[in-house]
Amino acid sequence: MNTLPSEIQDVILSYLEIDDCWRCCAVSPSWRSVILNWPGMWTSLTEWDNILLDPEAYRPYISESSVNHAYLVQSDSKELSAKVDFLISLKCTALKDVKLVGSHLRGTNMLKLVTAFGPTLSHVSVSLSGFSEELPVTNEGPDILFRHCPNLSTLAYIGSLPSEWTRHLVRHEHLTDLAMDMRNCDGDLDTEALLKATPKLQHLALTLANVSKDPLLPLKLHQNCPDLISLFLTSGMGEDMEYHTKRQTQLKGIDLTIFDPNDEYPVVASMMRNFTNNIRSLDLSGTYLVGETTMSYLSTTVFSSLTHLTIGLRNDDSNTNLSSFLANSVPNLKYLEIIGEVDPYDRLLACLGRHSRCLQEIHFGSHTISEDALVRFFHETSSLQRVNFMYSTAALTPELLYLIVTLGIQELQVNADEPFGSLTVDSIEQFLNTVRSAGKTLNSLKFSVHSCTDTAIFFDANKIKIFLEKLNSVANAWELVVIPAIEIMDEVENRTISTTHIEYRRHTV
């Protein structure tokens, strides 16, 4: 390799993962020299790629402009201080992205990092744990990141917050993406100070001890964050803070998500009232949030900008109000996901079929839909393009699936669980035969079959070959997952089937 021009070496090595590069270092001394002197080898420094385990051994190979990312996970304070000092000694003039995890990243270590690299940092993720010692505010809260990192655009901060930490905040003109877990705030939480310090926010994720404790939060957001695109708000449920990356920024409006164990009517109502004309996407699916009071309020207002709705329902009078909401409040709805055993689901579908003239995509999250209601719904909803059955239901038959195809729906996703529905591998093959005979083709088709009792599909190579040929002939893009039932798990040697059109066509060619 050392005889190749450096630009060719760069191209070859750029295709390798970091683990592959380390393995290649063991091939020969010449390969090791080429790889260790390649600048791309040092773009990211983490605990898992050997570099920070023995940093001094690699110092001669690392230039100050090579390192873009650093990931420090929890270790004891002495070792961590050595790693922080090593990064500082490298100068790392191009360091932009830092992820810090562990209780020993507080205090002096945190301050040293941001003091050394603050001007170049644009992305910082901090996850602190074990808050037990008393430390100065300037060494503990995220306020030091605001002061020392003027070019910061993305910040995720999970950890205990000292008392009155927001008093030390300075206005930050570049921060657009903020995720904070504020459940462990020592003292009253001043969200207004935080929002005033971040006027350019576009994406905000907040975990609060109690959503309803700050009823003026919607008004504060409306007044201080005019560029807000997505809001993820959860109330101490331990939800993954990375969820906020699931936003739909292409909607060009506010993407509002509220997770809460209770029906926090004042919060939902206030959010909707302050952003009535801006909300494009609304997700109220967390822990079956929406009860009768909230649903009743929502059904009295028209949200003309709302195009995407995800909602989790209790089995109470909120179902009746949801029918009213869908009929009168969301005239431009294009995407709908309903989670929960709604009773009666058929009545809801009847209302939806009559009033959803713009609906393009629907996700059914219930086991209790009747086939007759689905047939009427699909006949009445001519704008529909994508359908997802998230849960297995007895209403799913080959005949119903074929009807969906004949009505022009181009993307179909089905999750079938044999004990709870009527779809099996054989009935899916029956559906494929019908579609193929009619010369129909879908843009996208996905089947996930759980608790499959057909042992032949796991062992009969000819059967699976024919099945995949049929699937490939009726869909431009497809995916198949088949998981055996527990009672045949040993018999099929724990085998599962998981493949896509890409893998199938690559293998066929």
Short mmCIF file of C-alpha atoms in Angstrom, two decimals, residues 205-486:
data_model
loop_
_atom_site.label_atom_id
_atom_site.label_comp_id
_atom_site.label_asym_id
_atom_site.label_seq_id
_atom_site.Cartn_x
_atom_site.Cartn_y
_atom_site.Cartn_z
CA ALA A 205 -36.71 19.15 23.64
CA LEU A 206 -37.48 19.60 27.35
CA THR A 207 -38.00 17.00 30.04
CA LEU A 208 -39.65 18.61 33.07
CA ALA A 209 -40.59 17.19 36.46
CA ASN A 210 -44.15 18.35 35.84
CA VAL A 211 -45.38 19.87 32.60
CA SER A 212 -48.29 21.65 34.28
CA LYS A 213 -45.98 23.34 36.81
CA ASP A 214 -45.16 25.99 34.19
CA PRO A 215 -48.53 26.86 32.58
CA LEU A 216 -47.05 29.98 30.93
CA LEU A 217 -44.44 27.98 29.02
CA PRO A 218 -46.42 28.09 25.73
CA LEU A 219 -46.70 31.88 25.93
CA LYS A 220 -42.99 32.19 26.73
CA LEU A 221 -42.14 30.06 23.71
CA HIS A 222 -44.40 32.10 21.49
CA GLN A 223 -42.84 35.37 22.62
CA ASN A 224 -39.17 34.40 22.75
CA CYS A 225 -38.64 31.75 20.05
CA PRO A 226 -40.16 33.01 16.79
CA ASP A 227 -38.17 30.53 14.65
CA LEU A 228 -39.29 27.41 16.57
CA ILE A 229 -39.90 24.45 14.26
CA SER A 230 -40.15 21.47 16.60
CA LEU A 231 -41.02 21.12 20.28
CA PHE A 232 -40.72 17.88 22.25
CA LEU A 233 -42.14 18.23 25.76
CA THR A 234 -42.19 15.37 28.27
CA SER A 235 -43.03 15.21 31.94
CA GLY A 236 -40.52 13.05 33.80
CA MET A 237 -41.31 9.83 31.98
CA GLY A 238 -37.71 8.87 31.27
CA GLU A 239 -38.31 9.17 27.54
CA ASP A 240 -35.24 9.04 25.34
CA MET A 241 -34.07 12.60 24.74
CA GLU A 242 -32.85 11.47 21.34
CA TYR A 243 -36.52 11.21 20.33
CA HIS A 244 -36.50 14.87 19.35
CA THR A 245 -34.39 13.96 16.31
CA LYS A 246 -37.51 12.26 14.91
CA ARG A 247 -38.89 15.63 13.91
CA GLN A 248 -40.31 16.39 10.50
CA THR A 249 -38.52 19.60 9.59
CA GLN A 250 -39.76 19.54 6.02
CA LEU A 251 -43.22 20.57 7.24
CA LYS A 252 -42.16 24.23 7.59
CA GLY A 253 -44.18 24.71 10.73
CA ILE A 254 -44.09 23.72 14.37
CA ASP A 255 -43.76 20.02 15.13
CA LEU A 256 -45.30 19.68 18.61
CA THR A 257 -44.84 16.53 20.73
CA ILE A 258 -46.15 16.22 24.31
CA PHE A 259 -45.47 13.14 26.46
CA ASP A 260 -47.15 13.02 29.85
CA PRO A 261 -48.61 10.36 32.17
CA ASN A 262 -51.74 12.42 32.74
CA ASP A 263 -54.16 14.40 30.63
CA GLU A 264 -52.56 17.82 31.17
CA TYR A 265 -55.41 19.78 29.61
CA PRO A 266 -54.11 23.29 30.52
CA VAL A 267 -50.74 22.61 28.86
CA VAL A 268 -52.14 21.09 25.67
CA ALA A 269 -54.82 23.77 25.40
CA SER A 270 -52.34 26.57 25.98
CA MET A 271 -49.89 25.15 23.44
CA MET A 272 -52.57 24.81 20.80
CA ARG A 273 -53.99 28.25 21.55
CA ASN A 274 -50.61 29.98 21.19
CA PHE A 275 -49.61 28.10 18.04
CA THR A 276 -53.00 27.56 16.36
CA ASN A 277 -51.85 28.95 13.01
CA ASN A 278 -48.37 27.44 13.08
CA ILE A 279 -48.72 23.80 14.11
CA ARG A 280 -48.12 21.46 11.19
CA SER A 281 -47.44 18.28 13.17
CA LEU A 282 -49.02 17.28 16.49
CA ASP A 283 -47.96 14.18 18.44
CA LEU A 284 -50.05 13.40 21.54
CA SER A 285 -49.33 9.68 21.62
CA GLY A 286 -47.31 9.57 24.85
CA THR A 287 -48.79 7.20 27.43
CA TYR A 288 -52.31 7.54 26.00
CA LEU A 289 -52.28 11.19 26.94
CA VAL A 290 -55.48 12.47 25.44
CA GLY A 291 -58.59 12.21 27.58
CA GLU A 292 -62.10 13.61 27.28
CA THR A 293 -61.32 17.16 28.46
CA THR A 294 -58.44 17.75 26.07
CA MET A 295 -60.21 16.13 23.13
CA SER A 296 -63.32 18.20 23.79
CA TYR A 297 -61.26 21.40 23.67
CA LEU A 298 -59.41 20.42 20.51
CA SER A 299 -62.67 19.67 18.70
CA THR A 300 -63.91 23.25 19.18
CA THR A 301 -61.08 24.88 17.23
CA VAL A 302 -60.10 24.74 13.56
CA PHE A 303 -56.40 24.05 12.94
CA SER A 304 -56.11 24.77 9.24
CA SER A 305 -52.32 24.36 9.18
CA LEU A 306 -52.29 20.94 10.90
CA THR A 307 -51.38 18.23 8.38
CA HIS A 308 -49.80 15.49 10.56
CA LEU A 309 -51.50 14.01 13.65
CA THR A 310 -50.38 11.20 15.95
CA ILE A 311 -52.69 10.52 18.85
CA GLY A 312 -52.99 7.96 21.65
CA LEU A 313 -56.46 7.48 23.08
CA ARG A 314 -58.02 6.17 26.23
CA ASN A 315 -61.10 4.02 25.89
CA ASP A 316 -63.53 6.70 27.09
CA ASP A 317 -65.65 9.58 25.79
CA SER A 318 -62.57 11.11 24.14
CA ASN A 319 -63.25 8.74 21.23
CA THR A 320 -66.51 10.53 20.44
CA ASN A 321 -64.76 13.87 20.59
CA LEU A 322 -62.02 12.58 18.29
CA SER A 323 -64.64 11.88 15.63
CA SER A 324 -65.82 15.47 15.99
CA PHE A 325 -62.23 16.74 15.88
CA LEU A 326 -61.43 14.84 12.67
CA ALA A 327 -64.69 15.96 11.06
CA ASN A 328 -64.49 19.67 11.89
CA SER A 329 -61.06 20.78 13.12
CA VAL A 330 -58.42 19.44 10.68
CA PRO A 331 -59.62 20.10 7.12
CA ASN A 332 -56.12 19.68 5.63
CA LEU A 333 -55.01 16.54 7.47
CA LYS A 334 -52.65 14.39 5.37
CA TYR A 335 -51.11 12.00 7.91
CA LEU A 336 -52.93 10.22 10.75
CA GLU A 337 -51.67 7.69 13.31
CA ILE A 338 -54.14 6.44 15.92
CA ILE A 339 -52.84 4.32 18.82
CA GLY A 340 -55.16 2.58 21.25
CA GLU A 341 -58.14 0.24 21.32
CA VAL A 342 -60.76 2.77 20.31
CA ASP A 343 -64.35 1.67 20.89
CA PRO A 344 -66.06 1.80 18.53
CA TYR A 345 -63.25 2.03 15.95
CA ASP A 346 -65.73 1.44 13.13
CA ARG A 347 -67.61 4.65 13.90
CA LEU A 348 -64.37 6.57 13.91
CA LEU A 349 -63.44 5.17 10.49
CA ALA A 350 -66.86 6.04 9.11
CA CYS A 351 -66.42 9.65 10.20
CA LEU A 352 -62.89 9.77 8.85
CA GLY A 353 -63.91 8.37 5.48
CA ARG A 354 -66.61 11.03 5.03
CA HIS A 355 -64.53 14.05 6.04
CA SER A 356 -60.84 13.43 5.25
CA ARG A 357 -60.64 14.65 1.69
CA CYS A 358 -56.86 15.31 1.90
CA LEU A 359 -55.73 12.22 3.85
CA GLN A 360 -52.75 10.56 2.16
CA GLU A 361 -51.32 8.30 4.88
CA ILE A 362 -52.86 6.40 7.78
CA HIS A 363 -51.39 4.16 10.49
CA PHE A 364 -53.80 1.84 12.31
CA GLY A 365 -52.72 1.01 15.89
CA SER A 366 -55.55 -1.28 16.98
CA HIS A 367 -56.51 -4.96 16.96
CA THR A 368 -60.25 -4.27 16.89
CA ILE A 369 -61.10 -3.00 13.42
CA SER A 370 -63.74 -4.84 11.41
CA GLU A 371 -63.20 -5.77 7.78
CA ASP A 372 -66.50 -4.14 6.71
CA ALA A 373 -65.50 -0.81 8.25
CA LEU A 374 -62.13 -0.91 6.51
CA VAL A 375 -63.72 -1.72 3.14
CA ARG A 376 -66.08 1.28 3.44
CA PHE A 377 -63.26 3.52 4.61
CA PHE A 378 -60.94 2.65 1.72
CA HIS A 379 -63.73 3.13 -0.83
CA GLU A 380 -64.54 6.59 0.59
CA THR A 381 -60.95 7.87 0.95
CA SER A 382 -59.80 8.39 -2.62
CA SER A 383 -56.75 10.51 -1.70
CA LEU A 384 -55.06 7.74 0.32
CA GLN A 385 -51.57 6.67 -0.87
CA ARG A 386 -49.93 4.93 2.12
CA VAL A 387 -51.37 2.47 4.67
CA ASN A 388 -49.70 0.90 7.71
CA PHE A 389 -51.33 -1.78 9.87
CA MET A 390 -49.13 -1.50 12.98
CA TYR A 391 -50.95 -4.26 14.88
CA SER A 392 -52.32 -7.57 13.72
CA THR A 393 -56.10 -7.82 13.31
CA ALA A 394 -58.55 -10.44 12.10
CA ALA A 395 -59.75 -7.91 9.53
CA LEU A 396 -56.55 -8.38 7.52
CA THR A 397 -57.31 -10.86 4.77
CA PRO A 398 -55.79 -11.40 1.30
CA GLU A 399 -59.01 -10.03 -0.19
CA LEU A 400 -58.81 -6.80 1.82
CA LEU A 401 -55.16 -6.29 0.94
CA TYR A 402 -55.95 -6.79 -2.75
CA LEU A 403 -58.78 -4.26 -2.52
CA ILE A 404 -56.29 -1.74 -1.12
CA VAL A 405 -54.05 -2.30 -4.14
CA THR A 406 -56.90 -2.02 -6.68
CA LEU A 407 -57.92 1.34 -5.20
CA GLY A 408 -54.54 2.81 -6.13
CA ILE A 409 -52.73 2.79 -2.78
CA GLN A 410 -49.03 2.56 -3.56
CA GLU A 411 -47.36 1.91 -0.20
CA LEU A 412 -48.51 -0.85 2.15
CA GLN A 413 -47.01 -2.02 5.46
CA VAL A 414 -48.48 -4.92 7.42
CA ASN A 415 -47.53 -6.35 10.82
CA ALA A 416 -49.14 -9.77 11.19
CA ASP A 417 -49.16 -11.85 14.35
CA GLU A 418 -50.63 -15.27 13.54
CA PRO A 419 -52.39 -15.92 16.89
CA PHE A 420 -54.16 -12.53 16.71
CA GLY A 421 -55.05 -12.25 13.04
CA SER A 422 -55.91 -14.12 9.89
CA LEU A 423 -52.73 -13.47 7.89
CA THR A 424 -50.15 -16.24 7.56
CA VAL A 425 -47.23 -16.73 5.19
CA ASP A 426 -49.48 -18.80 2.93
CA SER A 427 -52.26 -16.18 2.86
CA ILE A 428 -49.71 -13.46 2.07
CA GLU A 429 -48.50 -15.60 -0.82
CA GLN A 430 -52.13 -15.89 -1.96
CA PHE A 431 -52.30 -12.07 -1.98
CA LEU A 432 -49.06 -11.87 -3.99
CA ASN A 433 -50.45 -14.35 -6.52
CA THR A 434 -53.58 -12.24 -7.02
CA VAL A 435 -51.63 -8.99 -7.41
CA ARG A 436 -49.20 -10.63 -9.83
CA SER A 437 -51.97 -12.14 -11.95
CA ALA A 438 -53.67 -8.74 -12.21
CA GLY A 439 -50.42 -7.09 -13.33
CA LYS A 440 -50.43 -4.66 -10.39
CA THR A 441 -47.29 -3.12 -8.90
CA LEU A 442 -46.77 -1.23 -5.63
CA ASN A 443 -44.09 1.33 -4.94
CA SER A 444 -43.42 -0.08 -1.47
CA LEU A 445 -44.51 -3.22 0.35
CA LYS A 446 -43.45 -4.46 3.80
CA PHE A 447 -44.58 -7.58 5.67
CA SER A 448 -43.59 -8.45 9.25
CA VAL A 449 -44.94 -11.84 10.31
CA HIS A 450 -44.59 -12.68 14.00
CA SER A 451 -45.23 -16.03 15.73
CA CYS A 452 -45.07 -17.86 12.42
CA THR A 453 -45.92 -21.57 12.78
CA ASP A 454 -44.94 -22.61 9.24
CA THR A 455 -41.63 -24.45 9.65
CA ALA A 456 -41.25 -24.96 5.89
CA ILE A 457 -40.63 -21.28 5.24
CA PHE A 458 -37.46 -21.52 7.38
CA PHE A 459 -36.02 -24.69 5.81
CA ASP A 460 -37.49 -25.17 2.32
CA ALA A 461 -35.11 -23.21 0.09
CA ASN A 462 -37.35 -23.60 -2.94
CA LYS A 463 -40.41 -22.27 -1.08
CA ILE A 464 -38.67 -19.14 0.14
CA LYS A 465 -37.14 -18.63 -3.31
CA ILE A 466 -40.57 -18.72 -4.98
CA PHE A 467 -42.05 -16.50 -2.28
CA LEU A 468 -39.35 -13.86 -2.74
CA GLU A 469 -39.65 -14.00 -6.53
CA LYS A 470 -43.35 -13.19 -6.24
CA LEU A 471 -42.72 -10.42 -3.71
CA ASN A 472 -40.06 -8.90 -5.94
CA SER A 473 -42.35 -8.97 -8.97
CA VAL A 474 -45.14 -6.92 -7.37
CA ALA A 475 -43.19 -4.18 -5.53
CA ASN A 476 -40.47 -1.74 -6.54
CA ALA A 477 -39.22 -1.64 -2.94
CA TRP A 478 -40.01 -4.25 -0.31
CA GLU A 479 -39.01 -5.75 3.02
CA LEU A 480 -39.85 -9.11 4.59
CA VAL A 481 -39.43 -10.19 8.22
CA VAL A 482 -40.63 -13.59 9.48
CA ILE A 483 -40.16 -14.56 13.14
CA PRO A 484 -41.02 -18.10 14.31
CA ALA A 485 -43.49 -18.87 17.05
CA ILE A 486 -42.05 -19.83 20.44
#
